[in-house]
PDB file of C-alpha atoms in Angstrom:
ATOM      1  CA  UNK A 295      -0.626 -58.115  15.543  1.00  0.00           C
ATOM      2  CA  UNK A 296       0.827 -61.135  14.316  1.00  0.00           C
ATOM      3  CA  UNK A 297      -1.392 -64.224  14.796  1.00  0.00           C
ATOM      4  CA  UNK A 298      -0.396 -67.858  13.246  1.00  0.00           C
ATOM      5  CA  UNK A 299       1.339 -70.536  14.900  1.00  0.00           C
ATOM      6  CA  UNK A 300       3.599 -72.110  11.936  1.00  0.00           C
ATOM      7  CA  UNK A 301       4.988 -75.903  12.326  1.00  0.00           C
ATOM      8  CA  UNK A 302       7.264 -77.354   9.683  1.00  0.00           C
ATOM      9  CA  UNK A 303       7.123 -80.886  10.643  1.00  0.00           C
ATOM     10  CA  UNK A 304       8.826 -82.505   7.221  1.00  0.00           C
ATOM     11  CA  UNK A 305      12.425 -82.003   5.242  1.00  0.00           C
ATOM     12  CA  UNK A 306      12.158 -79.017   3.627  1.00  0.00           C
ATOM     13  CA  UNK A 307      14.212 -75.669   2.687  1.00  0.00           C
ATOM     14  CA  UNK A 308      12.734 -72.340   4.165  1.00  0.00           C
ATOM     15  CA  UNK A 309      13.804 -68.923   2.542  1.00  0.00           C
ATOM     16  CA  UNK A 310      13.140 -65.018   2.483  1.00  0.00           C
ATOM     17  CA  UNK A 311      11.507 -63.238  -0.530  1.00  0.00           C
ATOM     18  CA  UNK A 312      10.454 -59.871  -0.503  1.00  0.00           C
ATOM     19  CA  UNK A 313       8.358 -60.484   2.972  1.00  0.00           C
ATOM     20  CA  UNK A 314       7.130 -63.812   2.735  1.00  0.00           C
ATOM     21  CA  UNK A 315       8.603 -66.975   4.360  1.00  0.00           C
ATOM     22  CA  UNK A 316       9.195 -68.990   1.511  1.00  0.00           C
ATOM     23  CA  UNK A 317       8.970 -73.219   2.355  1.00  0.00           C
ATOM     24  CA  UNK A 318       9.922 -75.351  -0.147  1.00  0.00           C
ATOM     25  CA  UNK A 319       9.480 -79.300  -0.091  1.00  0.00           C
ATOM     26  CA  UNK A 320       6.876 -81.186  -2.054  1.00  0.00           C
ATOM     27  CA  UNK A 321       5.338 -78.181  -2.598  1.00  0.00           C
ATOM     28  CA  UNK A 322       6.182 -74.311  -2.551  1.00  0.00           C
ATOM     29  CA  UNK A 323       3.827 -72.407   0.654  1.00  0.00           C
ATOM     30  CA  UNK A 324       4.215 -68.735   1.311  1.00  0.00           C
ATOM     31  CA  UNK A 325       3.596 -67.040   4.583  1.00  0.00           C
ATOM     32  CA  UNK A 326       3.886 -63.042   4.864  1.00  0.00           C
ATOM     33  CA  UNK A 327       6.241 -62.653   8.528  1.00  0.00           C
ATOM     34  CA  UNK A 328       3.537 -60.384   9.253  1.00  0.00           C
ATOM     35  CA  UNK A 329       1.338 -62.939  10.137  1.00  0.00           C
ATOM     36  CA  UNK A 330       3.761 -64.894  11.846  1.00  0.00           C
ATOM     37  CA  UNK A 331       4.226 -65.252  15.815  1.00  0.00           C
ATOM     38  CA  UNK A 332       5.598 -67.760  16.278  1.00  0.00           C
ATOM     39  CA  UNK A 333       7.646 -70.605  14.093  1.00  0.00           C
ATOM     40  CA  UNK A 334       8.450 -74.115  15.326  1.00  0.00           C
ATOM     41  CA  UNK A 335      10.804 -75.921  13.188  1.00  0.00           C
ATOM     42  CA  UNK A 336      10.014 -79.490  14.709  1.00  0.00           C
ATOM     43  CA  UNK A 337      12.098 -81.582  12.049  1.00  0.00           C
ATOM     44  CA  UNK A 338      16.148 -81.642  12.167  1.00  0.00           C
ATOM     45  CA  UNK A 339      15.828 -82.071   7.957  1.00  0.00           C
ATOM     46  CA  UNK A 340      15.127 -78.338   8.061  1.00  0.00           C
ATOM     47  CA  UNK A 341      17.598 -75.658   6.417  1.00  0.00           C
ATOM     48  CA  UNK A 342      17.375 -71.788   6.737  1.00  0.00           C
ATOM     49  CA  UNK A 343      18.760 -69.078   4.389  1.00  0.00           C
ATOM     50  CA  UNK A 344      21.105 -66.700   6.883  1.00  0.00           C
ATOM     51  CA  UNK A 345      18.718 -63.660   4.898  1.00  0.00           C
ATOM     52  CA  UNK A 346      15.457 -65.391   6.435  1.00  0.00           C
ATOM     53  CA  UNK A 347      16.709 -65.932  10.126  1.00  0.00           C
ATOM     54  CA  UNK A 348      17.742 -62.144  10.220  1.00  0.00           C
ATOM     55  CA  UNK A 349      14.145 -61.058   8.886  1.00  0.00           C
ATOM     56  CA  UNK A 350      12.816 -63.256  11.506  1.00  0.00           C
ATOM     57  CA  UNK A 351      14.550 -61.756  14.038  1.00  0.00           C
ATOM     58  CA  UNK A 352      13.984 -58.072  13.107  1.00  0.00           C
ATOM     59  CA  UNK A 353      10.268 -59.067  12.716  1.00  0.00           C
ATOM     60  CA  UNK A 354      10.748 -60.544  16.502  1.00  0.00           C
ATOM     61  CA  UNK A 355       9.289 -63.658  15.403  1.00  0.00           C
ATOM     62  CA  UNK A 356       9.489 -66.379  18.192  1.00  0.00           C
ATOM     63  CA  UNK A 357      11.638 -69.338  16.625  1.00  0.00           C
ATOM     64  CA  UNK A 358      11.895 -72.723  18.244  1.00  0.00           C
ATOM     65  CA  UNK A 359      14.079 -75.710  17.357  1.00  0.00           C
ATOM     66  CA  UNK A 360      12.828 -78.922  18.474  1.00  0.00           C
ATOM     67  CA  UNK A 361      14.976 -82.044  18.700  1.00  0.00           C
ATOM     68  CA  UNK A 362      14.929 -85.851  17.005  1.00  0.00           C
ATOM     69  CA  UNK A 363      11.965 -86.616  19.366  1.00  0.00           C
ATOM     70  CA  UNK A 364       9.956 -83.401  18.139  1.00  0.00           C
ATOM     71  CA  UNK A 365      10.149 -81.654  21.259  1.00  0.00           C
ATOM     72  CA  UNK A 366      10.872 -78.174  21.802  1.00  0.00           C
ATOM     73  CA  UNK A 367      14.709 -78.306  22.348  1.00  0.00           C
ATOM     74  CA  UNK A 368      16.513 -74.669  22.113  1.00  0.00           C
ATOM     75  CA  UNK A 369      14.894 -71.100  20.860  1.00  0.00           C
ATOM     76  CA  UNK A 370      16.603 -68.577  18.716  1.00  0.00           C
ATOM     77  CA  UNK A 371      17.006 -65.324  20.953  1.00  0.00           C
ATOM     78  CA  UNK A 372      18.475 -61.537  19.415  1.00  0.00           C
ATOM     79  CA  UNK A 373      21.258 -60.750  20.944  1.00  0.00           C
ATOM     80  CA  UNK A 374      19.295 -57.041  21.345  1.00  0.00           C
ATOM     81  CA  UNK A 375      15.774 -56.841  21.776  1.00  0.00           C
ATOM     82  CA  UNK A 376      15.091 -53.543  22.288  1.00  0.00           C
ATOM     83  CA  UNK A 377      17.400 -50.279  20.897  1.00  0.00           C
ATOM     84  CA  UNK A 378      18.084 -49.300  24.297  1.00  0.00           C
ATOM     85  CA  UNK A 379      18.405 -52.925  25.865  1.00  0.00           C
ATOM     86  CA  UNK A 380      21.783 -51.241  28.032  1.00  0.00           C
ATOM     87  CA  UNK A 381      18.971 -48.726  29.807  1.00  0.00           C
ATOM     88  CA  UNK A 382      16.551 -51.301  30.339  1.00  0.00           C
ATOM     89  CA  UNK A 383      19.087 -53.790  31.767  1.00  0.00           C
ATOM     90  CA  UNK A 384      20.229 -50.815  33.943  1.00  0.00           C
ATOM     91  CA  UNK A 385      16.598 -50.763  35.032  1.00  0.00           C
ATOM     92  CA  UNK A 386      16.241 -54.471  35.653  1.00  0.00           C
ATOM     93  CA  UNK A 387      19.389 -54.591  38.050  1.00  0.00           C
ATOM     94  CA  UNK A 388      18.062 -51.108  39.957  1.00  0.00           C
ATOM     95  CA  UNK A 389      14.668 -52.730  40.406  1.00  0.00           C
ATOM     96  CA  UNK A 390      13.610 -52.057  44.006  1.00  0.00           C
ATOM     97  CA  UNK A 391      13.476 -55.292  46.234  1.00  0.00           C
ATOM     98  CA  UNK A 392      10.069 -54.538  47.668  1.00  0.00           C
ATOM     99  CA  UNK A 393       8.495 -53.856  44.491  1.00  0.00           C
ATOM    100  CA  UNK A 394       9.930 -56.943  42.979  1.00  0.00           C
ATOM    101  CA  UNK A 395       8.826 -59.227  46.458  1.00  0.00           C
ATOM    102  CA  UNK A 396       5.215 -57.411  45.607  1.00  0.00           C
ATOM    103  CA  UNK A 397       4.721 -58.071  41.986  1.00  0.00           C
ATOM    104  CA  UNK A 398       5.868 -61.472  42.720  1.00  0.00           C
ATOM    105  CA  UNK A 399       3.127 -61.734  45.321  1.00  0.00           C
ATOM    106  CA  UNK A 400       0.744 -60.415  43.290  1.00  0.00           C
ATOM    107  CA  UNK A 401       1.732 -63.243  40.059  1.00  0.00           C
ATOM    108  CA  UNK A 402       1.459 -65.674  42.753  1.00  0.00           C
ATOM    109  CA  UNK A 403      -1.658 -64.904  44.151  1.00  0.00           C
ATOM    110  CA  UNK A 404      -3.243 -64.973  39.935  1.00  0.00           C
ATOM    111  CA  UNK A 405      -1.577 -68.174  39.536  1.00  0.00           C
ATOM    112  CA  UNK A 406      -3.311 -69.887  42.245  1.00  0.00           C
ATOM    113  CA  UNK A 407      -6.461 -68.007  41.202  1.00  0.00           C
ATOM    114  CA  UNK A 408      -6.507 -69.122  37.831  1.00  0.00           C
ATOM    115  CA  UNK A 409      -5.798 -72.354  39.204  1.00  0.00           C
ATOM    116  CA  UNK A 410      -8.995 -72.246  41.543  1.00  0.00           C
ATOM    117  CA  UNK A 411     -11.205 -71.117  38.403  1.00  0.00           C
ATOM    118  CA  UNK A 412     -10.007 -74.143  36.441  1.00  0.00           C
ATOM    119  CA  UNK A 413     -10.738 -77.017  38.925  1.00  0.00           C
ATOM    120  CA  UNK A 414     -14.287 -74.725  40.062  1.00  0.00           C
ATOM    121  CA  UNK A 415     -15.262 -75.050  36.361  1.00  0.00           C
ATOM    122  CA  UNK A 416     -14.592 -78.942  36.789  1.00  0.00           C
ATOM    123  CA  UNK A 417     -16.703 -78.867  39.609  1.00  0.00           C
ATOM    124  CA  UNK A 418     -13.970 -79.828  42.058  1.00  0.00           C
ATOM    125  CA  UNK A 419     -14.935 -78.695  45.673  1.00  0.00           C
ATOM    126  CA  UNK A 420     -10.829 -77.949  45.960  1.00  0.00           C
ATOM    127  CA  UNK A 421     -10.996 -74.799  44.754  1.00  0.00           C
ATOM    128  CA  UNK A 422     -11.922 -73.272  47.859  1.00  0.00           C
ATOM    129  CA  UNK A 423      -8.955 -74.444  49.027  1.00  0.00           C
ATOM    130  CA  UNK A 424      -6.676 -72.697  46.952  1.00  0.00           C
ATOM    131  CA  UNK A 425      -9.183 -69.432  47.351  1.00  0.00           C
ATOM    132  CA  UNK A 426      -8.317 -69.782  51.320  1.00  0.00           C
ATOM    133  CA  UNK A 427      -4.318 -70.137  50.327  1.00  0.00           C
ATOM    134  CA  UNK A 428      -4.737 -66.548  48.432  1.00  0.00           C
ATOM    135  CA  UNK A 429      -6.150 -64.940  51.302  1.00  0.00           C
ATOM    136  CA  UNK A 430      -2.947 -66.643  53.409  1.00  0.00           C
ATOM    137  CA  UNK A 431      -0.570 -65.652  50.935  1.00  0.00           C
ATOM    138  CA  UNK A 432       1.991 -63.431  52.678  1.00  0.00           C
ATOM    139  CA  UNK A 433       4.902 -60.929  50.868  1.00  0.00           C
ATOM    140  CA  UNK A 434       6.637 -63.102  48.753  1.00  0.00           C
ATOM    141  CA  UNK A 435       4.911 -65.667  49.858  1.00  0.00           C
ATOM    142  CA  UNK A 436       7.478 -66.992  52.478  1.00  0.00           C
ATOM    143  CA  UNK A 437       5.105 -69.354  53.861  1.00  0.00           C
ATOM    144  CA  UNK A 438       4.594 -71.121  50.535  1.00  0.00           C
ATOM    145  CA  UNK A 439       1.179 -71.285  49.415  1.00  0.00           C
ATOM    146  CA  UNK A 440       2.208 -71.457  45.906  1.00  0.00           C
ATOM    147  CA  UNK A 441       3.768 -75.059  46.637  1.00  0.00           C
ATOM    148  CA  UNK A 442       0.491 -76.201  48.499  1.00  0.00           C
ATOM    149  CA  UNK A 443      -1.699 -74.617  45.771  1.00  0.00           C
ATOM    150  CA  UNK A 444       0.260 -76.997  43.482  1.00  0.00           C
ATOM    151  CA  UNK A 445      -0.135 -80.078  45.561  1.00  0.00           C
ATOM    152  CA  UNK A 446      -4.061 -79.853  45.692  1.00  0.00           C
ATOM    153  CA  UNK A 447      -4.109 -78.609  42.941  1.00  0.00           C
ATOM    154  CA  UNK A 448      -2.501 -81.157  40.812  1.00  0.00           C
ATOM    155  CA  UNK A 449      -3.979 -84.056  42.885  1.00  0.00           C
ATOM    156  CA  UNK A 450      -7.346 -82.684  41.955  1.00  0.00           C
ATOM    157  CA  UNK A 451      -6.410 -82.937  38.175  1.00  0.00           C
ATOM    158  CA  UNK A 452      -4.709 -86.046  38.340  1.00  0.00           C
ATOM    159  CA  UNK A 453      -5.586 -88.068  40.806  1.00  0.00           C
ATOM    160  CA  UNK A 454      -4.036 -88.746  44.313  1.00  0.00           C
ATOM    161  CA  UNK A 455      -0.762 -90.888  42.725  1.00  0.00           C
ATOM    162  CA  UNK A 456       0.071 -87.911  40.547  1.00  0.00           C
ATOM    163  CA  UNK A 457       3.586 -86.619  40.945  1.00  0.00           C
ATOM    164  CA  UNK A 458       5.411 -83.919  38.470  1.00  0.00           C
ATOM    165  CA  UNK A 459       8.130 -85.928  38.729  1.00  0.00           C
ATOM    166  CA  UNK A 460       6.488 -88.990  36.982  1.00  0.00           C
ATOM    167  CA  UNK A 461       7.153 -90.454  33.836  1.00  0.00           C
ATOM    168  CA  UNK A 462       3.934 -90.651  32.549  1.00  0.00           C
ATOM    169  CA  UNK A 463       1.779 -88.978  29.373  1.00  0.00           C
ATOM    170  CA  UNK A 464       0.064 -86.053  31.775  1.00  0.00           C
ATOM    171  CA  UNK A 465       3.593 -84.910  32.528  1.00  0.00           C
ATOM    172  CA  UNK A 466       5.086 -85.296  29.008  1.00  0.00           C
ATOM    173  CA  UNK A 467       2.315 -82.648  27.904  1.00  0.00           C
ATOM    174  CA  UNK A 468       3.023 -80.507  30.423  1.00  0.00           C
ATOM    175  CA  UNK A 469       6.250 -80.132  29.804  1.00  0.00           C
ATOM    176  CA  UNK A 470       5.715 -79.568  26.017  1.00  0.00           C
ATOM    177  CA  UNK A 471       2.990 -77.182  26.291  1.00  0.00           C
ATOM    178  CA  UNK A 472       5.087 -75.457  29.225  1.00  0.00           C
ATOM    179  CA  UNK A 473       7.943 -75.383  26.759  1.00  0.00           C
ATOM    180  CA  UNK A 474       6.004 -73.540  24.322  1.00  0.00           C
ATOM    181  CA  UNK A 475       4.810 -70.741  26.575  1.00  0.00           C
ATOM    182  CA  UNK A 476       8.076 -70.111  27.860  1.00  0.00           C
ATOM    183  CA  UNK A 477       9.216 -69.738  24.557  1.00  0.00           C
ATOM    184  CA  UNK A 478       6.625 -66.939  24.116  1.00  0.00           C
ATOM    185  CA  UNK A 479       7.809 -64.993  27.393  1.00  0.00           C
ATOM    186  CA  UNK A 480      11.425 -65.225  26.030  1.00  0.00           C
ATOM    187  CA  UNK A 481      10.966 -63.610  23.372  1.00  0.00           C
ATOM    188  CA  UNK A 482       8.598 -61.162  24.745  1.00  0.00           C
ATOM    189  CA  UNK A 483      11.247 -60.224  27.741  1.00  0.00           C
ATOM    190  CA  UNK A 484      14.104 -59.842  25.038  1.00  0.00           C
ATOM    191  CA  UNK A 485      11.678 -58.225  22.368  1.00  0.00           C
ATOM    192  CA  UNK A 486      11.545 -55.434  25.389  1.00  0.00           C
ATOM    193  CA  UNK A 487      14.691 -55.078  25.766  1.00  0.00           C
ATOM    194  CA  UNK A 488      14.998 -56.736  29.507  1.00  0.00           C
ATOM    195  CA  UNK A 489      16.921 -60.081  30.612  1.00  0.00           C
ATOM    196  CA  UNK A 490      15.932 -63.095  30.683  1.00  0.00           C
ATOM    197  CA  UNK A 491      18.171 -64.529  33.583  1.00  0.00           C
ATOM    198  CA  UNK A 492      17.830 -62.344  36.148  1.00  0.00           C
ATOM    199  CA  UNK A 493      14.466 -63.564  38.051  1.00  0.00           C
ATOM    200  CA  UNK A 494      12.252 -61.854  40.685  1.00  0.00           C
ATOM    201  CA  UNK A 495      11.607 -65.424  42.519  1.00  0.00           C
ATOM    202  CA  UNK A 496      13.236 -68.156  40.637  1.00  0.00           C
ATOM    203  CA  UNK A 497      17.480 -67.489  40.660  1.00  0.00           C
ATOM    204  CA  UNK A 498      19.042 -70.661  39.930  1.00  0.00           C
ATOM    205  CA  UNK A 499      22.205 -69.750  38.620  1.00  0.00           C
ATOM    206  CA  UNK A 500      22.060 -73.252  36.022  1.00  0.00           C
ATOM    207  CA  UNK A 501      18.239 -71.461  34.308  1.00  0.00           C
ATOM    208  CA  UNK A 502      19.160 -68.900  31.676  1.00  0.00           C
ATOM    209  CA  UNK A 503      15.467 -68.187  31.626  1.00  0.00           C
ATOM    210  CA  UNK A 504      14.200 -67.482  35.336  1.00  0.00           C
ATOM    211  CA  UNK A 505      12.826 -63.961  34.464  1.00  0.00           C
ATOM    212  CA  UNK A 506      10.354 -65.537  32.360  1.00  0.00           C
ATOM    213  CA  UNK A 507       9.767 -68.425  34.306  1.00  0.00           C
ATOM    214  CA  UNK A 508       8.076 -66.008  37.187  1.00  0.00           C
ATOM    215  CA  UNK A 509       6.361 -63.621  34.306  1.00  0.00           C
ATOM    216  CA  UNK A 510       4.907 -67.225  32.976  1.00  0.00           C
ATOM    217  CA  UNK A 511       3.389 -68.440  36.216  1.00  0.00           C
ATOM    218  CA  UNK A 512      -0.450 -67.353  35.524  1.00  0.00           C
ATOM    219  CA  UNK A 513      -0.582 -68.895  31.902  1.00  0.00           C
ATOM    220  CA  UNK A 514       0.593 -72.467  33.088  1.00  0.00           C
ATOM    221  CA  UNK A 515      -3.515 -72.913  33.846  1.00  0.00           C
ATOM    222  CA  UNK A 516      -3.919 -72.782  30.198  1.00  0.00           C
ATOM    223  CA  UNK A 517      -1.616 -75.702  29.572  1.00  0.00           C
ATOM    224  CA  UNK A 518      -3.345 -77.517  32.071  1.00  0.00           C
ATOM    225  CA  UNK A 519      -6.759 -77.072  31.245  1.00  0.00           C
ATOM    226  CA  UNK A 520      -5.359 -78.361  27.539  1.00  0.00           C
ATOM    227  CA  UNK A 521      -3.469 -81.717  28.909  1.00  0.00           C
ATOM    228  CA  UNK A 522      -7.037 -82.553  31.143  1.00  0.00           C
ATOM    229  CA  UNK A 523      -9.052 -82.509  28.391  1.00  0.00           C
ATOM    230  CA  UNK A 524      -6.737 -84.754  26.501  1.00  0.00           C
ATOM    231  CA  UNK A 525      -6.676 -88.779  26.483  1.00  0.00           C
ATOM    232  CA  UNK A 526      -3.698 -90.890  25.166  1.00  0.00           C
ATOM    233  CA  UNK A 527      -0.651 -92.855  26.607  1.00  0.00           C
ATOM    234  CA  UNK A 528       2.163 -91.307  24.298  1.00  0.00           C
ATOM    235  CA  UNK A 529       2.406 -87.933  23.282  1.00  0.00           C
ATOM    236  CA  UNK A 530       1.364 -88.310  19.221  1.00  0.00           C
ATOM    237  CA  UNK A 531       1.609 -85.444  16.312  1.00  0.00           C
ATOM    238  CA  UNK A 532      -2.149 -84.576  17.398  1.00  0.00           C
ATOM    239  CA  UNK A 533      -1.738 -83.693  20.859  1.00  0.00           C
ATOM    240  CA  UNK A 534       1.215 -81.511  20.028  1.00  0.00           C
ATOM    241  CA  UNK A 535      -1.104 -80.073  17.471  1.00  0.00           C
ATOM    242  CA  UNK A 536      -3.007 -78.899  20.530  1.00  0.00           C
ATOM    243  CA  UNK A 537      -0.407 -78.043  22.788  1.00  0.00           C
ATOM    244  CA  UNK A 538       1.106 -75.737  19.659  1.00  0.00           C
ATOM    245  CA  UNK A 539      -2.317 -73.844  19.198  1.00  0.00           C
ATOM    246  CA  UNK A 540      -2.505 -72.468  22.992  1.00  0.00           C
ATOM    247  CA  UNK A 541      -0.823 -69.145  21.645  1.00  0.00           C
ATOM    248  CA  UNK A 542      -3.764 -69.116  19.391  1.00  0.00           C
ATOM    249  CA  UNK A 543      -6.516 -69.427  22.388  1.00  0.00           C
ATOM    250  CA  UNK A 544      -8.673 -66.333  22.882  1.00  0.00           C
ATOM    251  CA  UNK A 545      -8.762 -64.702  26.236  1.00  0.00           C
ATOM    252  CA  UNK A 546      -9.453 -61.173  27.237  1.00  0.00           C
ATOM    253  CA  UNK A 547      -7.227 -58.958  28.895  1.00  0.00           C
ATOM    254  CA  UNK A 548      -7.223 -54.794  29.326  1.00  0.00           C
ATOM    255  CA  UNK A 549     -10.923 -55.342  28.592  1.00  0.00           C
ATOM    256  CA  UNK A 550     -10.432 -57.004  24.596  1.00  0.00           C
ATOM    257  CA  UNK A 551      -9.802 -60.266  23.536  1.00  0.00           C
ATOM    258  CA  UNK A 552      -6.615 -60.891  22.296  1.00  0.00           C
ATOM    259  CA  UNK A 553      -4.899 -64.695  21.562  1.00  0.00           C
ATOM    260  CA  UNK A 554      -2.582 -65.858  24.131  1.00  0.00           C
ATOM    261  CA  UNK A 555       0.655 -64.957  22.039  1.00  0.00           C
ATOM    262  CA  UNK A 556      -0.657 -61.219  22.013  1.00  0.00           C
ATOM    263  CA  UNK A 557      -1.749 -61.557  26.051  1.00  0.00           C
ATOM    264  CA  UNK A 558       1.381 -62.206  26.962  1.00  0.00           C
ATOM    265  CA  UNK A 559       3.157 -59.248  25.115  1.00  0.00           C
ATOM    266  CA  UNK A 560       0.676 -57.007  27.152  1.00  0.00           C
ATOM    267  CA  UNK A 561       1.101 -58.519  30.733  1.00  0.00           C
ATOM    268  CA  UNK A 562       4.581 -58.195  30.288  1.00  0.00           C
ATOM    269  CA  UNK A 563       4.729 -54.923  29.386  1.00  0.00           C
ATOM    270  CA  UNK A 564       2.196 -53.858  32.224  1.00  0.00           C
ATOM    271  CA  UNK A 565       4.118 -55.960  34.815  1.00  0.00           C
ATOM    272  CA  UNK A 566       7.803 -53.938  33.342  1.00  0.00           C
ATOM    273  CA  UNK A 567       5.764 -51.220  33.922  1.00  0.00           C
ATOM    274  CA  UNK A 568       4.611 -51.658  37.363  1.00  0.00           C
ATOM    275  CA  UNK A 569       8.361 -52.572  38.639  1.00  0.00           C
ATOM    276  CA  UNK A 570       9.632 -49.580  37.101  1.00  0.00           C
ATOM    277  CA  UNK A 571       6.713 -47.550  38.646  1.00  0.00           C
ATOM    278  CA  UNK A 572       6.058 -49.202  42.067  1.00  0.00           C
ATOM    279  CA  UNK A 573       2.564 -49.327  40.551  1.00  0.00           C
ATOM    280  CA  UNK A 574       1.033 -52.585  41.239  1.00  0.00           C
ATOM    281  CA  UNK A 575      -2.233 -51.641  39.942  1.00  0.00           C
ATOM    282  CA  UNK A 576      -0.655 -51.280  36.410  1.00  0.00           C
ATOM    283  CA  UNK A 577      -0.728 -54.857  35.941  1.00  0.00           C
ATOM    284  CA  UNK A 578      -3.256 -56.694  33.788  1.00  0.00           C
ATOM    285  CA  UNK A 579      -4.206 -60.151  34.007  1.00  0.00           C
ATOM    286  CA  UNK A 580      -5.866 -62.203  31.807  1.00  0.00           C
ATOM    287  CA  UNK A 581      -9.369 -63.801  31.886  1.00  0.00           C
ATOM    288  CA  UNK A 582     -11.193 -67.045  30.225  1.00  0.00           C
TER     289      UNK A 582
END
């Protein structure tokens, strides 16, 4: 499995040659695409060859563009994923409601799990909280224990002021690292040949990506825990270093440790898996 993270941060040229990602600036580096998962091209002095960006894409090597402020801005998607992306769309639209209300529950409930484990292992007494909201949580959780879980959740991190709506550094990390998960599930979703708009939960008709933003929901945690243990008032080349090497984290999952970028190819697959199958015991989460 493909494992590095690659950043090109400075005006340079980046070509194909028999395998290898060829960057050329002050100096000439070579990457083989095996080892590649994901590539984030975070200056706008950057050039492709057309012969590189199509071995990217058959390689299904996550691409992100980031914009004049260096943050992740757009992704670069195949138009097919999978050879038989019709079936699987066919699938996706056929999916039974139920089963998609229950693996929604069931994504909900590990989100505010793995939320609980991250403030316990801060020694915040608010994790029982969000334990008690798991045991509340109802079929697609109509009453909204996700959104509390959040609340406490959040205020526990960062203090009683804090507000995901606030302009402040916290936030501006967030949103980064956030960025660069998604991008990870996108390309995962497509890779299996499903679609990336049509949700289980989320359905806002302006979010081309609400499919992935439910399959995402557990793996936000891992952002978080990243952005707590950081300091700083502006959101410098080092703490995007750190927010860019969360793919890389180790966790287990399916009993083996795998990084992140691999993790998520696996839950998605076992969460396709159970809403083709009704089987909710097919999916795997991960574990710290």
């Amino acid at each position: 499995m493909s494992w590095r993270t690659v950043v090109v941060s400075t005006h340079s040229k980046l070509e194909y040659k028999m395998g290898y990602l060829v960057c050329r600036n002050e100096q000439i580096k070579k990457i083989h695409l095996s080892e590649i998962s994901t590539l984030i091209v975070e200056s706008t002095a950057v050039s492709f060859t057309a012969a590189l960006v199509c071995e990217l894409i058959k390689n299904k090597i996550n691409i992100v563009f980031c914009d004049e402020q260096h943050n992740p801005h757009s992704q670069l998607l195949p138009l097919n994923g999978s050879h038989d992306a019709s079936k699987k769309l066919k699938t996706q639209i056929e999916w039974n409601e139920n089963i998609r209300n229950e693996v929604w529950t069931e994504i909900v409930a590990n989100k505010i799990y793995q939320q609980a484990k991250h403030l316990k292992d801060l020694g915040c007494e608010q994790y029982k909280m969000l334990y008690s909201y798991i045991e509340e949580l109802q079929p697609c959780d109509v009453s909204n224990r996700e959104g509390h879980a959040a609340k406490v959740y959040f205020n526990a991190l960062f203090g009683l002021s804090f507000s995901r709506n606030k302009q402040c550094f916290s936030n501006s990390a967030l949103d980064y690292g956030y960025a660069i998960i998604l991008s990870a599930f996108n390309r995962a979703v497509v890779a299996n040949g499903y679609n990336t708009q049509m949700g289980l939960y989320h359905r806002n008709e302006f979010n081309p990506f609400n499919f992935s933003c439910d399959l995402m929901e557990p793996f936000r945690v891992l952002v978080d825990r990243v952005v707590f243990s950081m300091a700083g008032e502006t959101l410098d080349v080092d703490s995007k270093r750190l927010l860019q090497n969360i793919l890389n984290i180790k966790v287990s999952i399916v009993g083996k440790e795998y990084s992140v970028s691999d993790a998520i190819n696996i839950y998605c697959k076992s969460v396709f898996n159970a809403l083709c199958t009704g089987d909710l015991s097919q999916i795997s989460f991960y574990e710290l």
